[in-house]
PDB file of C-alpha atoms in Angstrom:
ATOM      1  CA  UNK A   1       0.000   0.000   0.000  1.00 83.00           C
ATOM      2  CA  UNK A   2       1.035   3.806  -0.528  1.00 88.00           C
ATOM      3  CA  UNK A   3       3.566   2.864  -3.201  1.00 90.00           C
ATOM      4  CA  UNK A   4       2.497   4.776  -5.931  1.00 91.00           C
ATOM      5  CA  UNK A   5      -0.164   1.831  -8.197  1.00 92.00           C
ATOM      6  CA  UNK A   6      -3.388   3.765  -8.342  1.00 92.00           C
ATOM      7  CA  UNK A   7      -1.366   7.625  -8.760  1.00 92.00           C
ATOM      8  CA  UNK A   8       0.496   5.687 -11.748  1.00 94.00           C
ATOM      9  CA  UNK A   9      -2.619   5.478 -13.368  1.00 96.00           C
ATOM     10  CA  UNK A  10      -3.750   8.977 -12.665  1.00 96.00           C
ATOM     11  CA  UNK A  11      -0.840  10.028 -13.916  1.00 96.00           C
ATOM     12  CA  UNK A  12      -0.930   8.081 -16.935  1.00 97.00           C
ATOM     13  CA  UNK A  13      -4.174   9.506 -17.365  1.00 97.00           C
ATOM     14  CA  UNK A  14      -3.240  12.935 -16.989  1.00 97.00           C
ATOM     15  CA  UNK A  15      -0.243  12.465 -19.792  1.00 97.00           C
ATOM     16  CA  UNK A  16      -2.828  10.861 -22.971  1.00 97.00           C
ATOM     17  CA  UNK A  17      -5.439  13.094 -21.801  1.00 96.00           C
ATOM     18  CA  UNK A  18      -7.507  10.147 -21.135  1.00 97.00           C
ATOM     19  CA  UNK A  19     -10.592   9.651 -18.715  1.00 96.00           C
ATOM     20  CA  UNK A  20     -10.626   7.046 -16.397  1.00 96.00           C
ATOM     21  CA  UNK A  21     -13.223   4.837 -15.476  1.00 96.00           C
ATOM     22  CA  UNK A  22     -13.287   3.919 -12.154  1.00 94.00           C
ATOM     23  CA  UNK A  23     -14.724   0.355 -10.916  1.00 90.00           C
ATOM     24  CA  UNK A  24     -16.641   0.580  -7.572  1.00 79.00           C
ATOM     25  CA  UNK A  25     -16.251  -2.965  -6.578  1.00 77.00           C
ATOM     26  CA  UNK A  26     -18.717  -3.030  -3.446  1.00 72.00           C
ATOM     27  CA  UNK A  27     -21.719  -1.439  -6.323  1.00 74.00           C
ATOM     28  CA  UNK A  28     -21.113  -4.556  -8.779  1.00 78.00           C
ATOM     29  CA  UNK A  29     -21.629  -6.638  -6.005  1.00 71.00           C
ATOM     30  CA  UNK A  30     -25.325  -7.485  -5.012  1.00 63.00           C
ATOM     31  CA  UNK A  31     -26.918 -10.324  -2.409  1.00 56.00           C
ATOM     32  CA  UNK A  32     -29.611 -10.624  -5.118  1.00 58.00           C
ATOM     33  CA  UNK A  33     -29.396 -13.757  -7.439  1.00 55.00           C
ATOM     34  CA  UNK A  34     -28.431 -12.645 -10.752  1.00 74.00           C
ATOM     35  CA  UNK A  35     -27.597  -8.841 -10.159  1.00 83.00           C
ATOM     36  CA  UNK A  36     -23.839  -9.260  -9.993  1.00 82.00           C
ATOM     37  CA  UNK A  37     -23.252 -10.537 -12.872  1.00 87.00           C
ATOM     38  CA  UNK A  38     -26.149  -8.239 -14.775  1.00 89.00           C
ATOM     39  CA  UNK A  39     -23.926  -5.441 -13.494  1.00 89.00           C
ATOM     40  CA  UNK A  40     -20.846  -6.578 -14.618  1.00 91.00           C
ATOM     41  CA  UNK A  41     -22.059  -6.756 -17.842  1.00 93.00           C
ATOM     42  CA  UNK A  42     -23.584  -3.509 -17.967  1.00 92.00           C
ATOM     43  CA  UNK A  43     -20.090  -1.905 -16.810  1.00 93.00           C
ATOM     44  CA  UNK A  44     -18.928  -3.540 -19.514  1.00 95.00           C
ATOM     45  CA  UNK A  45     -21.442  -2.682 -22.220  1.00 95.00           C
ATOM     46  CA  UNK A  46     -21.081   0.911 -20.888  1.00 95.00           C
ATOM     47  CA  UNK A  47     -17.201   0.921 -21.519  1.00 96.00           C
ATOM     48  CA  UNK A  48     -17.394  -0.092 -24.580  1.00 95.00           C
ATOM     49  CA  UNK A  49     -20.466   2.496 -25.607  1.00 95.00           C
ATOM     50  CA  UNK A  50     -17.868   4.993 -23.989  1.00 95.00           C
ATOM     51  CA  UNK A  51     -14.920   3.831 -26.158  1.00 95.00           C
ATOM     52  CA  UNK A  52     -17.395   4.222 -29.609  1.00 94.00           C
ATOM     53  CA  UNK A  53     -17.730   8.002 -28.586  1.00 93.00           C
ATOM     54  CA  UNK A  54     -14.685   8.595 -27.589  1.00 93.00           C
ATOM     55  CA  UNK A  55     -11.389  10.081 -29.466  1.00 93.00           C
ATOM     56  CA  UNK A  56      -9.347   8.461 -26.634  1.00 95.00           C
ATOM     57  CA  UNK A  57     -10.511   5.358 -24.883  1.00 96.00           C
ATOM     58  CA  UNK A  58     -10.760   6.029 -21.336  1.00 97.00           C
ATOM     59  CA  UNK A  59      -9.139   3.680 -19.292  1.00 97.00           C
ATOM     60  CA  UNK A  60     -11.126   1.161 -17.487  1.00 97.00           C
ATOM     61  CA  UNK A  61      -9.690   1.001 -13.400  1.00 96.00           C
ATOM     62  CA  UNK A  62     -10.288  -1.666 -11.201  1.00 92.00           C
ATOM     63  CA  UNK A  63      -8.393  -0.959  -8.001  1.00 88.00           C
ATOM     64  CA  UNK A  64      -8.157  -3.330  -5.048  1.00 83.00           C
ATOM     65  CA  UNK A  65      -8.883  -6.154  -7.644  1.00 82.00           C
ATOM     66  CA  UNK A  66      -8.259  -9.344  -5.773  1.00 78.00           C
ATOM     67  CA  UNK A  67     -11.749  -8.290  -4.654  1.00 74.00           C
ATOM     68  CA  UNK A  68     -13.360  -9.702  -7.869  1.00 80.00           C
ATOM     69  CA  UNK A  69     -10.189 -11.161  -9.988  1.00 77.00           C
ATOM     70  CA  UNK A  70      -9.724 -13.687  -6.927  1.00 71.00           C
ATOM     71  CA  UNK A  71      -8.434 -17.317  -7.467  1.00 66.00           C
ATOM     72  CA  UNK A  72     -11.826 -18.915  -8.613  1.00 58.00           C
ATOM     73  CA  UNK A  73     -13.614 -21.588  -6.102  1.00 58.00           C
ATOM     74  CA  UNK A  74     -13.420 -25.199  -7.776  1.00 63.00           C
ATOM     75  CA  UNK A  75     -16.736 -27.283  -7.264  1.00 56.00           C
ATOM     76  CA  UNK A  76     -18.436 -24.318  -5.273  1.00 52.00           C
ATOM     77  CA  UNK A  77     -21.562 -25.084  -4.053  1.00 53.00           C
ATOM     78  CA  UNK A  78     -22.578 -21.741  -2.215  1.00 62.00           C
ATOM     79  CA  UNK A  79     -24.267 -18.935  -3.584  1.00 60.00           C
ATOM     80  CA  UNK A  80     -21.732 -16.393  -3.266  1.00 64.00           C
ATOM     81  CA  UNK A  81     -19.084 -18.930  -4.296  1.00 66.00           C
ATOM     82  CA  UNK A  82     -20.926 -19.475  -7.819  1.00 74.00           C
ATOM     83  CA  UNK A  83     -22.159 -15.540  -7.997  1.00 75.00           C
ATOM     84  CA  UNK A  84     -18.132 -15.144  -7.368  1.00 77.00           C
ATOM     85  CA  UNK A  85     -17.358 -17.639 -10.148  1.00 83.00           C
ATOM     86  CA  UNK A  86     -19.936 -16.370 -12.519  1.00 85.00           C
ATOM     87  CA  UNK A  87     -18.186 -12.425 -12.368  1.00 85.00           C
ATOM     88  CA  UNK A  88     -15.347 -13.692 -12.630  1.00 87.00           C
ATOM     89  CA  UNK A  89     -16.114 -15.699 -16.148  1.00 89.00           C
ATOM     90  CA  UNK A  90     -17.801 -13.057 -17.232  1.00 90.00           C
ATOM     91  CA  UNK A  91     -14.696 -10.533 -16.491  1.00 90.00           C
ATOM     92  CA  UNK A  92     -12.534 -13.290 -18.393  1.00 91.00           C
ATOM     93  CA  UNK A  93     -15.145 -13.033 -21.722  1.00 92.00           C
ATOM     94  CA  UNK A  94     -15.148  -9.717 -21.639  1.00 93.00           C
ATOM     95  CA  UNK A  95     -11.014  -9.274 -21.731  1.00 92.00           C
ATOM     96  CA  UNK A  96     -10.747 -11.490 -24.710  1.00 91.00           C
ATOM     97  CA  UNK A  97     -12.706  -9.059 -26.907  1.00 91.00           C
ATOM     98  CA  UNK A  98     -11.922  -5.846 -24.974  1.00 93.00           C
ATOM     99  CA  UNK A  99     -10.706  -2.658 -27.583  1.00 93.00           C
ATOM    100  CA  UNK A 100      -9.876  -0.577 -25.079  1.00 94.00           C
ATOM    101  CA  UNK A 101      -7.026  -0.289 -21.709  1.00 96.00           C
ATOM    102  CA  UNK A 102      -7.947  -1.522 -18.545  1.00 96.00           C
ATOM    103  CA  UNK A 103      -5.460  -1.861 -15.725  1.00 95.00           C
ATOM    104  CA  UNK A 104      -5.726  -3.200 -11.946  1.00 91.00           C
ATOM    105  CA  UNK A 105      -4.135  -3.068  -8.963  1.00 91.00           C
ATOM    106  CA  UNK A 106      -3.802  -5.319  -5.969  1.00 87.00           C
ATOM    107  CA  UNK A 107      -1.473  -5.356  -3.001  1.00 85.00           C
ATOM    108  CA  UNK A 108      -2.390  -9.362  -2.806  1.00 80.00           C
ATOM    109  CA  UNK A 109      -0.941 -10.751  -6.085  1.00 76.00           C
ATOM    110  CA  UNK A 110      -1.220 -14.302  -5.050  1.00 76.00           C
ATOM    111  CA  UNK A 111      -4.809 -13.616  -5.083  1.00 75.00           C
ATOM    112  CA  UNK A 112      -5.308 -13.291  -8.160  1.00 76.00           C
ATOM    113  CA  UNK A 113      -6.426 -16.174 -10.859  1.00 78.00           C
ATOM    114  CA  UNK A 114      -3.848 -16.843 -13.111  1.00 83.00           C
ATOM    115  CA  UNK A 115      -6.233 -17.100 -15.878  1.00 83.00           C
ATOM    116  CA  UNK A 116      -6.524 -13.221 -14.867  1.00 85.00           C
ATOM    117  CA  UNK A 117      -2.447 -12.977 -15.044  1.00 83.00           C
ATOM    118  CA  UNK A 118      -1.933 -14.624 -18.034  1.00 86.00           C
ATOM    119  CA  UNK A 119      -4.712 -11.894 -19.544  1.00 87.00           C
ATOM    120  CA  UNK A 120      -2.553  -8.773 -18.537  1.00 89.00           C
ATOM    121  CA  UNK A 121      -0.218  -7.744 -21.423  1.00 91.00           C
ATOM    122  CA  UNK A 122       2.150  -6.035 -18.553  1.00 92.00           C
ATOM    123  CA  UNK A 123       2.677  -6.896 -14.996  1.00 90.00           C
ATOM    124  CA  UNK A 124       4.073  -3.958 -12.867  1.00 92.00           C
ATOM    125  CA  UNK A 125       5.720  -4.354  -9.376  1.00 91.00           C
ATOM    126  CA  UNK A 126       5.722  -1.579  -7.271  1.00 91.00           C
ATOM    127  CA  UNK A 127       8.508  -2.108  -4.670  1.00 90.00           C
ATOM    128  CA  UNK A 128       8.655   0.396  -1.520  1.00 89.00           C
ATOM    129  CA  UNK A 129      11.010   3.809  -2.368  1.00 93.00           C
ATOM    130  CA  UNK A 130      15.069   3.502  -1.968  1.00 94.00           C
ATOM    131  CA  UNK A 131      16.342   5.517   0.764  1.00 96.00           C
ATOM    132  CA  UNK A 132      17.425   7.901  -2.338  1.00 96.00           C
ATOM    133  CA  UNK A 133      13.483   8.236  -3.293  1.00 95.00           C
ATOM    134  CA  UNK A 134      12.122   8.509  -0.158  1.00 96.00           C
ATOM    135  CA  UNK A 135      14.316  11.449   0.748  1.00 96.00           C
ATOM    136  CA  UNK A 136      13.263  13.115  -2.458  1.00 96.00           C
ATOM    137  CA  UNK A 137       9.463  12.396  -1.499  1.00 95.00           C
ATOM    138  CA  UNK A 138      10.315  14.183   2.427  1.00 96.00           C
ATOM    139  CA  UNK A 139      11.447  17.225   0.288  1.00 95.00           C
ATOM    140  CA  UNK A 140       8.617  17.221  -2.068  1.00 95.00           C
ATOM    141  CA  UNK A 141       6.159  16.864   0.854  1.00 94.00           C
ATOM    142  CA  UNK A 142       8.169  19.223   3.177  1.00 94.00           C
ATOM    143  CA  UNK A 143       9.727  21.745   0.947  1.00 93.00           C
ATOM    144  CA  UNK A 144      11.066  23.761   4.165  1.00 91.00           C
ATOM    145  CA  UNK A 145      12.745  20.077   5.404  1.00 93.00           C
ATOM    146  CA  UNK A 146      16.586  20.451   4.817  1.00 93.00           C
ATOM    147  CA  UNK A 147      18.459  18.250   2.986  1.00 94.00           C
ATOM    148  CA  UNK A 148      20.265  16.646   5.665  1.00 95.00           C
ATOM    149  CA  UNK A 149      16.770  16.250   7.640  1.00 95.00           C
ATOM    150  CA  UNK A 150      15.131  14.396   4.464  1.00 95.00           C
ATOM    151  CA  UNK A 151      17.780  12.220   3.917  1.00 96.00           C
ATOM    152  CA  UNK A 152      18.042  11.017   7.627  1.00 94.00           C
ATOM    153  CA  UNK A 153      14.076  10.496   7.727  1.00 95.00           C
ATOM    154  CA  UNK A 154      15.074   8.393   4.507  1.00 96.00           C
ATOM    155  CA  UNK A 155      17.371   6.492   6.217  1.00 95.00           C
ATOM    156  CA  UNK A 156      15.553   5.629   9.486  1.00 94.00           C
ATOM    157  CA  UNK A 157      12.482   4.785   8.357  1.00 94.00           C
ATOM    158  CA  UNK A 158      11.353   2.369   5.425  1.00 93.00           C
ATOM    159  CA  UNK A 159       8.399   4.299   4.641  1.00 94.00           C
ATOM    160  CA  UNK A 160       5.866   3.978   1.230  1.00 93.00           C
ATOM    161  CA  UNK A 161       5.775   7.394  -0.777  1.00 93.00           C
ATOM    162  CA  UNK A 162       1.837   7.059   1.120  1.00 92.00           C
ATOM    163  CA  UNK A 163       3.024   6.914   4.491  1.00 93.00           C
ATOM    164  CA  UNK A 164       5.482   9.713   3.641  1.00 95.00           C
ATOM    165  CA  UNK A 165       2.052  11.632   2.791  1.00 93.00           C
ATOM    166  CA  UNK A 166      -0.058  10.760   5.571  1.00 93.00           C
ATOM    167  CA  UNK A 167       2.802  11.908   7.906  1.00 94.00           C
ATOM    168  CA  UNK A 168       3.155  15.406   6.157  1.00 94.00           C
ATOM    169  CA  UNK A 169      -0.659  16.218   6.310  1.00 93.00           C
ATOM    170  CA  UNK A 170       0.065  15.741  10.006  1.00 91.00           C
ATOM    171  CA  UNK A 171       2.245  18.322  10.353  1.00 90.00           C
ATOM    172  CA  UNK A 172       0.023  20.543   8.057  1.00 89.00           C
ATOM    173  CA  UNK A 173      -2.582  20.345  10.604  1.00 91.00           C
ATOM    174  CA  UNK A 174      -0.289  20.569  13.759  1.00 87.00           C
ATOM    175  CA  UNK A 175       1.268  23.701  12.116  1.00 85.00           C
ATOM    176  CA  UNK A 176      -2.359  25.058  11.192  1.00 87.00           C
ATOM    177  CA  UNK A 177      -3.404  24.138  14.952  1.00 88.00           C
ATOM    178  CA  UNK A 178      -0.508  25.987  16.836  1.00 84.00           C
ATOM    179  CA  UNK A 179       0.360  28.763  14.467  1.00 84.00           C
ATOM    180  CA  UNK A 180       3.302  27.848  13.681  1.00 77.00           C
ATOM    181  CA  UNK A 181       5.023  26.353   9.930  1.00 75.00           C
ATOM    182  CA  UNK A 182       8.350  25.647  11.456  1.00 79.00           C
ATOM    183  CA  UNK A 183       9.632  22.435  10.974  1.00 84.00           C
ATOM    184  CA  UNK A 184      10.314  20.368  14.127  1.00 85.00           C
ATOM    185  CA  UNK A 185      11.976  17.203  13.127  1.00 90.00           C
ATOM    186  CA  UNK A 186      11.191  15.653  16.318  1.00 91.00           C
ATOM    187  CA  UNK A 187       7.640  15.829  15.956  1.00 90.00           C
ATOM    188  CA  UNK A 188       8.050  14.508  12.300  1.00 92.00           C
ATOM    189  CA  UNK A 189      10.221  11.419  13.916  1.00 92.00           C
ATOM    190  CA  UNK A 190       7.706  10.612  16.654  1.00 91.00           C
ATOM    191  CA  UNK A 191       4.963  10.557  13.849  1.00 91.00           C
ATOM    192  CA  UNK A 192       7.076   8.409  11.928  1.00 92.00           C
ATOM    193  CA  UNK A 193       7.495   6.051  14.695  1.00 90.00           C
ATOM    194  CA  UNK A 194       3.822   5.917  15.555  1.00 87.00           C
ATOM    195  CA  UNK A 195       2.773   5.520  11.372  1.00 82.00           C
ATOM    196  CA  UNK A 196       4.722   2.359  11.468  1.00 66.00           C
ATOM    197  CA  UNK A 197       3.572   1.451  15.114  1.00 61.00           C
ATOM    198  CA  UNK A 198      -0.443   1.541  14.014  1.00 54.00           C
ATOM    199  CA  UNK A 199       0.321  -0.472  10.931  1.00 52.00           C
ATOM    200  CA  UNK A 200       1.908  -3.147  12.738  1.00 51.00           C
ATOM    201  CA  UNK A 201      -0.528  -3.189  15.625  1.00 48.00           C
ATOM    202  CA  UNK A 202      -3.633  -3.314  13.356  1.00 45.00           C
ATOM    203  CA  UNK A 203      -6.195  -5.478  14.885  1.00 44.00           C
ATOM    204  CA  UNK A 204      -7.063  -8.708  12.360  1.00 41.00           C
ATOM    205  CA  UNK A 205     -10.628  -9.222  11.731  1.00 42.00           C
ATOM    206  CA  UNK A 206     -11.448 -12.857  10.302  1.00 42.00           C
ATOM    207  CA  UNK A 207     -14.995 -14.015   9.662  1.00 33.00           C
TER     208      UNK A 207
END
C-alpha cells in the first residue's frame, strides 16, 4: 500500500489526456441472485459504448482487484461462491474481446487467478522507495525540510511514498493548529514512529 499503483494510473491519465473509469467494486456486487453478474455486464457494455464516442478510450480502473479477480472456487456449491465464479467468467469473456485499456491493482498478487495474469499484457511491481526516493518524497512533501533532515528520515524509516504523505498532512494540521510552519523534526520522527507502530498493531478481523 502507498507505493504509488493507483497515482500511476492517474498520472498516466493525466499524460494521454484520457478519462478514467473507475470500478466501484462493493456497487457490482449485489446479495440478489443474478444482479452481480447483470452489473458486470452492464459496466462492460457501458465501456465499450464509452470507447465508440470517444477520441481516446478512457481507461477502465479496477483498483483493489483481488476483490473480484480472486483465485476462482473449484466445485463451489454456495451462492456467493458461484455468484463469485460467474463475475469472474464473465470478467474473463469480456477481456478477450476488450478494444480498449484496462489496468488493476492489488497489493495481494497471489490472489489473483492466473487465468486473470496470463490476460494482462504487462505486470508492474511496485517495490517500496530507496532511501534515495524517499528522501526526495520528504522534500517534495516538506519543501522547508533540509536536505540533511530528508535524507536522515530516509534512512531511518522504510516508509511507502503514502506513508510519507499521511505523515506530512500531520504536520500541516499541527502547524495550522498551533500557528506555527516551522519544521520540528522531532515531531516529524515521533509521527514516523507511531505511522509504522499503528500499521503493525492493526487489529485482524477474520470471519
Amino acid at each position: 500500500p502507498g507505493t504509488g499503483k493507483t497515482e500511476t494510473v492517474y498520472q498516466l491519465a493525466r499524460q494521454t489526456g484520457r478519462d478514467i473509469m473507475r470500478v466501484d467494486v462493493d456497487k457490482i456486487k449485489s446479495c440478489w441472485v443474478g444482479e452481480s453478474e447483470k452489473n458486470i455486464k452492464a459496466l462492460f457494455d457501458r465501456y465499450r459504448n464509452i470507447c465508440k464516442n470517444s477520441k481516446l478510450a478512457p481507461i477502465l480502473l479496477f483498483n483493489e482487484a483481488d476483490a473480484v479477480l480472486g483465485v476462482r472456487m473449484e466445485g463451489a456449491a454456495k451462492a456467493v461462491d458461484k455468484m463469485e465464479n460467474s463475475v469472474q467468467n464473465i470478467i474473463l469473456q469480456e477481456m478477450e474481446t476488450l478494444e480498449g485499456i484496462m489496468i488493476a491493482t492489488t497489493n495481494l498478487t497471489t490472489n489473483l487467478d492466473k487465468a486473470f495474469e496470463r490476460r494482462f499484457l504487462y505486470k508492474i511491481r511496485f517495490d517500496k522507495p530507496s532511501v534515495e526516493s524517499r528522501a526526495k518524497i520528504w522534500q517534495t512533501m516538506l519543501p522547508d525540510l533540509s536536505e540533511h533532515d530528508a535524507q536522515t528520515l530516509a534512512s531511518q524509516f522504510d516508509l511507502s511514498g503514502g506513508e510519507i504523505e499521511n505523515i506530512a498532512r500531520k504536520h500541516s494540521v499541527n502547524a495550522i493548529l498551533k500557528g506555527n510552519d516551522s519544521i520540528d523534526v522531532q515531531e516529524i520522527i515521533n509521527s514516523c514512529r507511531h505511522e509504522r507502530l499503528s500499521q503493525n498493531n492493526r487489529p485482524k478481523i477474520g470471519f
